[in-house]
Amino acid sequence: MIDGSPLAVAMEVDEEFAVAAIVQRDPPKIQRLEESVVNRIAAGEVIQRPVSAVKELVENSLDADSSSISVVVKDGGLKLIQVSDDGHGIRLEDLPILCERHTTSKLTKYEDLFSLSSMGFRGEALASMTYVAHVTVTTITKGQIHGYRVSYKDGVMEHEPKACAAVKGTQIMVENLFYNMIARRKTLQNSADDYGKIVDLLSRMAIHHNEVSFSCRKHGAVKADVHSVVSYSRLDSIRSIYGVSVAKNLMKVEVSSADSSGCTFDMEGFISSSNYVAKKTILVLFINDRLVECSALKRAIEIVYAATLPKASKPFVYMSISLPREHVDINIHPTKKEVSILNQEIMIEMIQSEVELKLRNANDTRTFQEQKVEYIQSTLTPLRKDSPVSPLPSGQKTPKVPVHKMVRTDAADPAGRLHAFLQPKPHNLPDKISSLSAVRSSIRQRRNPKETADLSSVQELINGVDSCCHPGLLETVRNCTYVGMADDVFALVQHKTHLYLANVVNLSKELMYQQTLRRFAHFNAIQLSDPAPLSELILLALKEEDLDPQIDEKDHLKEKIAEMNAELLKEKAEMLEEYFSVYMDSNGNLSRLPVILDQYTPDMDRVPEFLLCLGNDVEWDDEKACFQGVSAAIGNFYAMHPPLLPNPSGDGIRFYSKRSESSQEKPDLGGNVEMESMLDQDLLSDAENAWAQREWSIQHVLFPSMRLFLKPPASMASNGTFVKVASLEKLYKIFERC
Ligand code: ADP
Ligand code: MG
């Protein structure tokens, strides 16, 4: 800023004012907090909510070698949590210090932390509970004829232990949790979901510790909400807790690694197959028998599912990972919810690959269900001019659709576009249709194995893809980070110290082509709600191709060509349906398209071009060339081309100026205030949506999927698909000179 400018002066004045405004006071005195205050603050960290108390108590019971643990909860745990076990109990002489902070039977010196096999080790849980609740312990040890009961407050016994009748083990009652932490109690009282969290916790514990029987119920309820019996198979325990519908759709996964680089672990678990449908991921993860969370692993698994399975289902995953104890730091989280692992990234990557492999192999044996693209219907149909849409009162915005769910729309010309054919249809198509057609085709294949096109031609094409793969580019694609879009076609990506420009159109075209080959004959379907006539679509494409709309006879010719192409496609319909899930009904209407990548719908404006390309460019007589041609046409159709509407964030904004109907004058786009009102706002917002959605897909669908599946051909290294634009080392040299 130039000195003396009005703004600079204003800032100086302000600063002076601010300095004058600060009132100096004597330094505050530092005092030692009362121990009870310290303890209560610390307790609030360990026992964050009722479920954390339950976790600590159940872990104590497991540490006490129990074979049966039962939990009773009243009022979401705020009134009462009672955990009873049949473990070894607590000695009478230990009761006086049982609930003092840092008293434990599990650790004597720091080094023990690394050879520990118990859940607890800090000696803090019980103590913490006594600072924020009323705790009563009843316990009996082996060989005793009676047990003892004693209550605790603020870490100490409220009275001498009283002899009482007791059954084997220990029962701990925690009453009136957070009675002295008003704010926390209030927030928890308002959230009614703590009992749900407790049930979830015990369900997870029960499937891992299948040598222990668990039960959990609400106080006064007869029926338990979690009830597991000792079982010898993990799958049985999953079945008894999560139900048959989960257990029957699980596949076993295992990874063992004894890497010299130090990544040593064993993982075994179960993952859901494509037949399992759920909205939320359930990852039940145990590391060295400790129930933990690991968001990085969860994300890695979700990516594989999203990219491998056409159906947008979230997985159910149970995994138990064993690592050398010295590779895990269990002491990084107050409630031990997270742990830190040596070489975590490598481990996650190995698990991710295994999950991917399992899913891919299983793909061949699954039953198919169709995917309907509901959001196409819901966002597009209101734009139909002929549908009775009641316009929203002016000023009221249409409900917001998340960007990633928006499908490109063209309000200016709905009639000529595919949107015109999309219309909501009652969802009463019987689900069985799809599985029926899968069964039908598998029977046909069995009867006439030759009809499966003897898939060696597809295998040859896949082998071709593999053999052309450029190892250097593969490494770049696998490990690059998406930075952002540099322009309409090039994305900026970083790999190690290099920056590249990557052509997303080329990349996505190749990825879609390769995926089409890999999923050959195993696609799920995008159902178009109202079938669109092939010949009209092809005619549309022919007209768009021709820049000279003057000559009328040409139109006639075009109609002829369109008819012929439509006929040709109808002849090939059965094959296109069976192998590529491009479905045309007997009336010559296109009604289904394949899902190539989950969460991605191609730009429907490109359907006409796609059909024309199928008609013109495919070599139908040679099997291999035919499959290659169709896959390439699909690849081109599904590629992430720039939307047809020009990008409004650059020069493209000119396109949206309202053409004055009376005069041919060019609108003034000199950046004046009126410019905004000169723009066609509807069209502009469509364009903005289309571009935003594409960018979302590039970042969240294209790049993650490329990392997993793309085998970049060597040609990409030289044809401008990847261009290195900078390398940090060189930039540093330049900076050094500055
Ligand atoms: P930590 O589990 O970290 O040792 P806690 O405060 O949770 O600390 O428990 C303190 C001690 O009380 C434990 O070390 C254990 O010896 C004893 N204890 C707690 N719960 C039980 C139980 N259910 N059965 C037997 N002993 C228990
Ligand atoms: Mg404990």
PDB file of C-alpha atoms in Angstrom, residues 241-473:
ATOM      1  CA  ILE A 241     -26.101 -60.005  16.155  1.00  0.00           C
ATOM      2  CA  TYR A 242     -26.570 -58.340  12.772  1.00  0.00           C
ATOM      3  CA  GLY A 243     -29.028 -60.801  11.290  1.00  0.00           C
ATOM      4  CA  VAL A 244     -29.146 -63.270   8.441  1.00  0.00           C
ATOM      5  CA  SER A 245     -29.473 -60.579   5.800  1.00  0.00           C
ATOM      6  CA  VAL A 246     -26.005 -59.294   6.676  1.00  0.00           C
ATOM      7  CA  ALA A 247     -24.329 -62.637   7.308  1.00  0.00           C
ATOM      8  CA  LYS A 248     -25.459 -64.261   4.103  1.00  0.00           C
ATOM      9  CA  ASN A 249     -23.866 -61.544   2.003  1.00  0.00           C
ATOM     10  CA  LEU A 250     -20.411 -61.643   3.534  1.00  0.00           C
ATOM     11  CA  MET A 251     -17.122 -62.784   2.064  1.00  0.00           C
ATOM     12  CA  LYS A 252     -14.020 -63.679   4.015  1.00  0.00           C
ATOM     13  CA  VAL A 253     -10.908 -61.556   3.537  1.00  0.00           C
ATOM     14  CA  GLU A 254      -7.408 -62.187   4.776  1.00  0.00           C
ATOM     15  CA  VAL A 255      -4.089 -60.422   4.378  1.00  0.00           C
ATOM     16  CA  SER A 256      -0.780 -61.370   5.914  1.00  0.00           C
ATOM     17  CA  SER A 257       2.283 -59.256   5.588  1.00  0.00           C
ATOM     18  CA  ALA A 258       5.739 -59.768   6.956  1.00  0.00           C
ATOM     19  CA  ASP A 259       7.331 -56.969   5.046  1.00  0.00           C
ATOM     20  CA  SER A 260      11.008 -56.325   5.539  1.00  0.00           C
ATOM     21  CA  SER A 261      10.247 -52.587   5.544  1.00  0.00           C
ATOM     22  CA  GLY A 262       8.495 -53.092   8.861  1.00  0.00           C
ATOM     23  CA  CYS A 263       4.884 -53.430   7.825  1.00  0.00           C
ATOM     24  CA  THR A 264       4.001 -56.636   9.595  1.00  0.00           C
ATOM     25  CA  PHE A 265       0.409 -57.523  10.262  1.00  0.00           C
ATOM     26  CA  ASP A 266      -2.283 -60.140   9.885  1.00  0.00           C
ATOM     27  CA  MET A 267      -5.780 -59.160   8.990  1.00  0.00           C
ATOM     28  CA  GLU A 268      -8.808 -61.332   8.799  1.00  0.00           C
ATOM     29  CA  GLY A 269     -12.367 -60.328   8.429  1.00  0.00           C
ATOM     30  CA  PHE A 270     -15.550 -60.265   6.453  1.00  0.00           C
ATOM     31  CA  ILE A 271     -16.736 -57.809   3.853  1.00  0.00           C
ATOM     32  CA  SER A 272     -20.155 -57.457   2.312  1.00  0.00           C
ATOM     33  CA  SER A 273     -20.724 -58.497  -1.269  1.00  0.00           C
ATOM     34  CA  SER A 274     -22.598 -56.595  -3.921  1.00  0.00           C
ATOM     35  CA  ASN A 275     -25.886 -58.103  -2.808  1.00  0.00           C
ATOM     36  CA  TYR A 276     -25.772 -56.278   0.496  1.00  0.00           C
ATOM     37  CA  VAL A 277     -27.560 -52.940   0.480  1.00  0.00           C
ATOM     38  CA  ALA A 278     -27.145 -50.255   3.120  1.00  0.00           C
ATOM     39  CA  LYS A 279     -26.997 -46.497   3.361  1.00  0.00           C
ATOM     40  CA  LYS A 280     -24.270 -46.283   5.992  1.00  0.00           C
ATOM     41  CA  THR A 281     -20.905 -47.947   6.197  1.00  0.00           C
ATOM     42  CA  ILE A 282     -20.420 -50.209   9.183  1.00  0.00           C
ATOM     43  CA  LEU A 283     -16.772 -50.843   9.882  1.00  0.00           C
ATOM     44  CA  VAL A 284     -16.217 -52.980  12.947  1.00  0.00           C
ATOM     45  CA  LEU A 285     -12.493 -52.736  13.465  1.00  0.00           C
ATOM     46  CA  PHE A 286     -10.373 -54.408  16.101  1.00  0.00           C
ATOM     47  CA  ILE A 287      -6.664 -53.821  16.287  1.00  0.00           C
ATOM     48  CA  ASN A 288      -4.938 -56.220  18.641  1.00  0.00           C
ATOM     49  CA  ASP A 289      -8.365 -57.072  20.053  1.00  0.00           C
ATOM     50  CA  ARG A 290      -9.082 -53.445  20.840  1.00  0.00           C
ATOM     51  CA  LEU A 291     -12.178 -51.872  19.339  1.00  0.00           C
ATOM     52  CA  VAL A 292     -10.923 -48.768  17.537  1.00  0.00           C
ATOM     53  CA  GLU A 293     -11.843 -46.357  14.802  1.00  0.00           C
ATOM     54  CA  CYS A 294      -9.733 -45.597  11.777  1.00  0.00           C
ATOM     55  CA  SER A 295     -11.189 -43.072   9.397  1.00  0.00           C
ATOM     56  CA  ALA A 296      -8.398 -43.529   6.839  1.00  0.00           C
ATOM     57  CA  LEU A 297      -9.110 -47.245   6.514  1.00  0.00           C
ATOM     58  CA  LYS A 298     -12.829 -46.595   6.368  1.00  0.00           C
ATOM     59  CA  ARG A 299     -12.390 -44.095   3.558  1.00  0.00           C
ATOM     60  CA  ALA A 300     -10.071 -46.425   1.670  1.00  0.00           C
ATOM     61  CA  ILE A 301     -12.640 -49.209   1.788  1.00  0.00           C
ATOM     62  CA  GLU A 302     -15.507 -46.935   0.831  1.00  0.00           C
ATOM     63  CA  ILE A 303     -13.582 -45.782  -2.226  1.00  0.00           C
ATOM     64  CA  VAL A 304     -13.142 -49.360  -3.402  1.00  0.00           C
ATOM     65  CA  TYR A 305     -16.833 -50.098  -2.958  1.00  0.00           C
ATOM     66  CA  ALA A 306     -17.933 -46.939  -4.681  1.00  0.00           C
ATOM     67  CA  ALA A 307     -15.671 -47.645  -7.604  1.00  0.00           C
ATOM     68  CA  THR A 308     -16.194 -51.384  -7.921  1.00  0.00           C
ATOM     69  CA  LEU A 309     -19.860 -51.901  -7.339  1.00  0.00           C
ATOM     70  CA  PRO A 310     -22.318 -50.229  -9.606  1.00  0.00           C
ATOM     71  CA  LYS A 311     -24.939 -50.123  -6.915  1.00  0.00           C
ATOM     72  CA  ALA A 312     -24.457 -47.252  -4.513  1.00  0.00           C
ATOM     73  CA  SER A 313     -24.362 -49.419  -1.426  1.00  0.00           C
ATOM     74  CA  LYS A 314     -22.216 -48.820   1.606  1.00  0.00           C
ATOM     75  CA  PRO A 315     -20.375 -51.842   2.929  1.00  0.00           C
ATOM     76  CA  PHE A 316     -20.496 -53.848   6.112  1.00  0.00           C
ATOM     77  CA  VAL A 317     -16.974 -54.702   7.151  1.00  0.00           C
ATOM     78  CA  TYR A 318     -15.585 -56.580  10.110  1.00  0.00           C
ATOM     79  CA  MET A 319     -11.828 -56.646  10.427  1.00  0.00           C
ATOM     80  CA  SER A 320      -9.491 -57.882  13.048  1.00  0.00           C
ATOM     81  CA  ILE A 321      -5.894 -56.797  12.628  1.00  0.00           C
ATOM     82  CA  SER A 322      -3.017 -58.180  14.673  1.00  0.00           C
ATOM     83  CA  LEU A 323       0.225 -56.295  14.766  1.00  0.00           C
ATOM     84  CA  PRO A 324       3.412 -56.642  16.798  1.00  0.00           C
ATOM     85  CA  ARG A 325       2.601 -54.792  20.018  1.00  0.00           C
ATOM     86  CA  GLU A 326       5.577 -52.487  19.632  1.00  0.00           C
ATOM     87  CA  HIS A 327       4.143 -51.198  16.332  1.00  0.00           C
ATOM     88  CA  VAL A 328       0.971 -49.841  17.935  1.00  0.00           C
ATOM     89  CA  ASP A 329       0.728 -46.862  20.236  1.00  0.00           C
ATOM     90  CA  ILE A 330      -2.463 -47.311  22.219  1.00  0.00           C
ATOM     91  CA  ASN A 331      -1.842 -44.268  24.331  1.00  0.00           C
ATOM     92  CA  ILE A 332      -2.779 -41.444  21.964  1.00  0.00           C
ATOM     93  CA  HIS A 333      -6.433 -40.962  22.810  1.00  0.00           C
ATOM     94  CA  PRO A 334      -8.056 -40.357  26.210  1.00  0.00           C
ATOM     95  CA  THR A 335     -10.663 -43.038  25.632  1.00  0.00           C
ATOM     96  CA  LYS A 336      -8.268 -45.192  23.545  1.00  0.00           C
ATOM     97  CA  LYS A 337     -10.691 -44.836  20.658  1.00  0.00           C
ATOM     98  CA  GLU A 338      -7.867 -44.359  18.206  1.00  0.00           C
ATOM     99  CA  VAL A 339      -4.461 -45.922  18.051  1.00  0.00           C
ATOM    100  CA  SER A 340      -1.383 -44.976  16.113  1.00  0.00           C
ATOM    101  CA  ILE A 341       0.207 -47.573  13.904  1.00  0.00           C
ATOM    102  CA  LEU A 342       3.628 -47.815  12.354  1.00  0.00           C
ATOM    103  CA  ASN A 343       3.395 -47.826   8.534  1.00  0.00           C
ATOM    104  CA  GLN A 344      -0.332 -47.293   8.604  1.00  0.00           C
ATOM    105  CA  GLU A 345      -0.511 -46.124   4.966  1.00  0.00           C
ATOM    106  CA  ILE A 346       1.160 -49.243   3.614  1.00  0.00           C
ATOM    107  CA  MET A 347      -1.106 -51.451   5.679  1.00  0.00           C
ATOM    108  CA  ILE A 348      -4.225 -49.654   4.501  1.00  0.00           C
ATOM    109  CA  GLU A 349      -3.128 -49.893   0.902  1.00  0.00           C
ATOM    110  CA  MET A 350      -2.575 -53.624   1.172  1.00  0.00           C
ATOM    111  CA  ILE A 351      -5.970 -54.137   2.752  1.00  0.00           C
ATOM    112  CA  GLN A 352      -7.561 -51.934   0.131  1.00  0.00           C
ATOM    113  CA  SER A 353      -6.088 -54.002  -2.710  1.00  0.00           C
ATOM    114  CA  GLU A 354      -7.263 -57.225  -1.142  1.00  0.00           C
ATOM    115  CA  VAL A 355     -10.802 -55.923  -0.700  1.00  0.00           C
ATOM    116  CA  GLU A 356     -10.807 -54.750  -4.287  1.00  0.00           C
ATOM    117  CA  LEU A 357      -9.617 -58.131  -5.538  1.00  0.00           C
ATOM    118  CA  LYS A 358     -12.272 -59.946  -3.548  1.00  0.00           C
ATOM    119  CA  LEU A 359     -15.016 -57.727  -4.872  1.00  0.00           C
ATOM    120  CA  ARG A 360     -13.841 -58.041  -8.449  1.00  0.00           C
ATOM    121  CA  ASN A 361     -13.662 -61.815  -8.288  1.00  0.00           C
ATOM    122  CA  ALA A 362     -17.052 -61.985  -6.678  1.00  0.00           C
ATOM    123  CA  ASN A 363     -18.540 -59.773  -9.354  1.00  0.00           C
ATOM    124  CA  ASP A 364     -18.919 -62.738 -11.646  1.00  0.00           C
ATOM    125  CA  THR A 365     -21.173 -64.619  -9.315  1.00  0.00           C
ATOM    126  CA  ARG A 366     -23.519 -62.028  -8.051  1.00  0.00           C
ATOM    127  CA  THR A 367     -27.158 -61.500  -8.828  1.00  0.00           C
ATOM    128  CA  PHE A 368     -27.882 -58.256 -10.506  1.00  0.00           C
ATOM    129  CA  GLN A 369     -30.302 -55.602  -9.618  1.00  0.00           C
ATOM    130  CA  GLU A 370     -31.060 -52.577 -11.615  1.00  0.00           C
ATOM    131  CA  GLN A 371     -30.147 -49.166 -10.507  1.00  0.00           C
ATOM    132  CA  LYS A 372     -32.619 -46.476 -11.256  1.00  0.00           C
ATOM    133  CA  VAL A 373     -31.305 -42.998 -11.533  1.00  0.00           C
ATOM    134  CA  GLU A 374     -33.951 -41.318  -9.510  1.00  0.00           C
ATOM    135  CA  TYR A 375     -32.216 -38.004  -9.387  1.00  0.00           C
ATOM    136  CA  ILE A 376     -32.430 -37.700 -13.143  1.00  0.00           C
ATOM    137  CA  GLN A 377     -36.145 -37.891 -12.886  1.00  0.00           C
ATOM    138  CA  SER A 378     -36.510 -35.604  -9.965  1.00  0.00           C
ATOM    139  CA  THR A 379     -34.306 -32.832 -11.250  1.00  0.00           C
ATOM    140  CA  LEU A 380     -35.171 -32.950 -14.868  1.00  0.00           C
ATOM    141  CA  THR A 381     -38.866 -33.450 -15.103  1.00  0.00           C
ATOM    142  CA  PRO A 382     -39.987 -30.106 -13.717  1.00  0.00           C
ATOM    143  CA  LEU A 383     -38.321 -28.580 -16.733  1.00  0.00           C
ATOM    144  CA  ARG A 384     -40.662 -30.202 -19.187  1.00  0.00           C
ATOM    145  CA  LYS A 385     -42.588 -27.449 -20.805  1.00  0.00           C
ATOM    146  CA  ASP A 386     -45.700 -29.487 -21.270  1.00  0.00           C
ATOM    147  CA  SER A 387     -45.887 -30.839 -17.764  1.00  0.00           C
ATOM    148  CA  PRO A 388     -48.137 -28.999 -15.367  1.00  0.00           C
ATOM    149  CA  VAL A 389     -45.558 -27.373 -13.172  1.00  0.00           C
ATOM    150  CA  SER A 390     -46.764 -24.776 -10.779  1.00  0.00           C
ATOM    151  CA  PRO A 391     -44.108 -22.104 -10.721  1.00  0.00           C
ATOM    152  CA  LEU A 392     -42.716 -21.135  -7.367  1.00  0.00           C
ATOM    153  CA  PRO A 393     -43.724 -17.714  -6.112  1.00  0.00           C
ATOM    154  CA  SER A 394     -41.197 -15.174  -7.317  1.00  0.00           C
ATOM    155  CA  GLY A 395     -38.246 -14.718  -5.052  1.00  0.00           C
ATOM    156  CA  GLN A 396     -38.571 -18.199  -3.652  1.00  0.00           C
ATOM    157  CA  LYS A 397     -35.685 -20.416  -4.535  1.00  0.00           C
ATOM    158  CA  THR A 398     -36.125 -23.948  -5.760  1.00  0.00           C
ATOM    159  CA  PRO A 399     -35.023 -26.476  -3.170  1.00  0.00           C
ATOM    160  CA  LYS A 400     -31.274 -26.918  -3.291  1.00  0.00           C
ATOM    161  CA  VAL A 401     -30.003 -30.100  -4.855  1.00  0.00           C
ATOM    162  CA  PRO A 402     -26.508 -31.070  -3.771  1.00  0.00           C
ATOM    163  CA  VAL A 403     -24.103 -30.280  -6.562  1.00  0.00           C
ATOM    164  CA  HIS A 404     -22.999 -33.870  -6.922  1.00  0.00           C
ATOM    165  CA  LYS A 405     -26.544 -34.985  -7.493  1.00  0.00           C
ATOM    166  CA  MET A 406     -27.363 -32.448 -10.143  1.00  0.00           C
ATOM    167  CA  VAL A 407     -27.700 -33.577 -13.657  1.00  0.00           C
ATOM    168  CA  ARG A 408     -27.080 -31.172 -16.456  1.00  0.00           C
ATOM    169  CA  THR A 409     -30.249 -29.552 -17.679  1.00  0.00           C
ATOM    170  CA  ASP A 410     -31.065 -27.288 -20.567  1.00  0.00           C
ATOM    171  CA  ALA A 411     -34.088 -25.163 -19.926  1.00  0.00           C
ATOM    172  CA  ALA A 412     -33.635 -23.285 -23.162  1.00  0.00           C
ATOM    173  CA  ASP A 413     -34.256 -26.217 -25.410  1.00  0.00           C
ATOM    174  CA  PRO A 414     -35.803 -29.124 -23.574  1.00  0.00           C
ATOM    175  CA  ALA A 415     -37.706 -30.401 -26.573  1.00  0.00           C
ATOM    176  CA  GLY A 416     -34.726 -31.361 -28.649  1.00  0.00           C
ATOM    177  CA  ARG A 417     -32.752 -32.923 -25.831  1.00  0.00           C
ATOM    178  CA  LEU A 418     -33.065 -36.252 -24.190  1.00  0.00           C
ATOM    179  CA  HIS A 419     -34.561 -34.619 -21.098  1.00  0.00           C
ATOM    180  CA  ALA A 420     -37.755 -34.301 -23.026  1.00  0.00           C
ATOM    181  CA  PHE A 421     -38.066 -38.045 -22.912  1.00  0.00           C
ATOM    182  CA  LEU A 422     -37.445 -38.391 -19.222  1.00  0.00           C
ATOM    183  CA  GLN A 423     -40.542 -38.518 -17.143  1.00  0.00           C
ATOM    184  CA  PRO A 424     -41.308 -39.898 -13.724  1.00  0.00           C
ATOM    185  CA  LYS A 425     -42.762 -43.319 -13.740  1.00  0.00           C
ATOM    186  CA  PRO A 426     -44.287 -45.104 -10.764  1.00  0.00           C
ATOM    187  CA  HIS A 427     -41.688 -47.309  -9.148  1.00  0.00           C
ATOM    188  CA  ASN A 428     -43.774 -50.384  -9.456  1.00  0.00           C
ATOM    189  CA  LEU A 429     -41.583 -52.357 -11.786  1.00  0.00           C
ATOM    190  CA  PRO A 430     -41.181 -55.641 -10.006  1.00  0.00           C
ATOM    191  CA  ASP A 431     -37.637 -55.973  -8.723  1.00  0.00           C
ATOM    192  CA  LYS A 432     -37.532 -59.450 -10.033  1.00  0.00           C
ATOM    193  CA  ILE A 433     -37.399 -58.419 -13.646  1.00  0.00           C
ATOM    194  CA  SER A 434     -33.699 -57.749 -13.520  1.00  0.00           C
ATOM    195  CA  SER A 435     -32.741 -60.868 -11.679  1.00  0.00           C
ATOM    196  CA  LEU A 436     -34.993 -62.770 -14.029  1.00  0.00           C
ATOM    197  CA  SER A 437     -33.181 -61.431 -17.019  1.00  0.00           C
ATOM    198  CA  ALA A 438     -29.866 -62.309 -15.392  1.00  0.00           C
ATOM    199  CA  VAL A 439     -31.112 -65.826 -14.802  1.00  0.00           C
ATOM    200  CA  ARG A 440     -32.418 -65.984 -18.334  1.00  0.00           C
ATOM    201  CA  SER A 441     -29.130 -65.002 -19.820  1.00  0.00           C
ATOM    202  CA  SER A 442     -27.165 -67.352 -17.603  1.00  0.00           C
ATOM    203  CA  ILE A 443     -29.413 -70.240 -18.614  1.00  0.00           C
ATOM    204  CA  ARG A 444     -28.973 -69.289 -22.227  1.00  0.00           C
ATOM    205  CA  GLN A 445     -25.248 -69.229 -21.710  1.00  0.00           C
ATOM    206  CA  ARG A 446     -25.229 -72.633 -20.141  1.00  0.00           C
ATOM    207  CA  ARG A 447     -27.338 -74.105 -22.875  1.00  0.00           C
ATOM    208  CA  ASN A 448     -25.325 -72.603 -25.590  1.00  0.00           C
ATOM    209  CA  PRO A 449     -21.867 -71.788 -24.318  1.00  0.00           C
ATOM    210  CA  LYS A 450     -20.840 -70.470 -27.708  1.00  0.00           C
ATOM    211  CA  GLU A 451     -23.305 -67.691 -27.250  1.00  0.00           C
ATOM    212  CA  THR A 452     -21.231 -66.169 -24.529  1.00  0.00           C
ATOM    213  CA  ALA A 453     -19.123 -64.992 -27.441  1.00  0.00           C
ATOM    214  CA  ASP A 454     -16.410 -67.241 -26.092  1.00  0.00           C
ATOM    215  CA  LEU A 455     -15.194 -64.239 -24.193  1.00  0.00           C
ATOM    216  CA  SER A 456     -11.615 -64.777 -25.251  1.00  0.00           C
ATOM    217  CA  SER A 457     -11.939 -61.805 -27.571  1.00  0.00           C
ATOM    218  CA  VAL A 458     -12.738 -59.568 -24.614  1.00  0.00           C
ATOM    219  CA  GLN A 459      -9.907 -61.133 -22.672  1.00  0.00           C
ATOM    220  CA  GLU A 460      -7.595 -60.390 -25.587  1.00  0.00           C
ATOM    221  CA  LEU A 461      -8.687 -56.761 -25.539  1.00  0.00           C
ATOM    222  CA  ILE A 462      -8.060 -56.566 -21.794  1.00  0.00           C
ATOM    223  CA  ASN A 463      -4.668 -58.170 -22.256  1.00  0.00           C
ATOM    224  CA  GLY A 464      -4.000 -55.567 -24.912  1.00  0.00           C
ATOM    225  CA  VAL A 465      -4.779 -52.840 -22.397  1.00  0.00           C
ATOM    226  CA  ASP A 466      -2.480 -54.448 -19.839  1.00  0.00           C
ATOM    227  CA  SER A 467       0.388 -54.909 -22.212  1.00  0.00           C
ATOM    228  CA  CYS A 468       0.277 -51.308 -23.452  1.00  0.00           C
ATOM    229  CA  CYS A 469       0.352 -49.956 -19.922  1.00  0.00           C
ATOM    230  CA  HIS A 470       3.125 -47.443 -19.285  1.00  0.00           C
ATOM    231  CA  PRO A 471       4.694 -48.287 -15.890  1.00  0.00           C
ATOM    232  CA  GLY A 472       5.851 -44.725 -15.181  1.00  0.00           C
ATOM    233  CA  LEU A 473       2.451 -43.256 -15.929  1.00  0.00           C
TER     234      LEU A 473
END
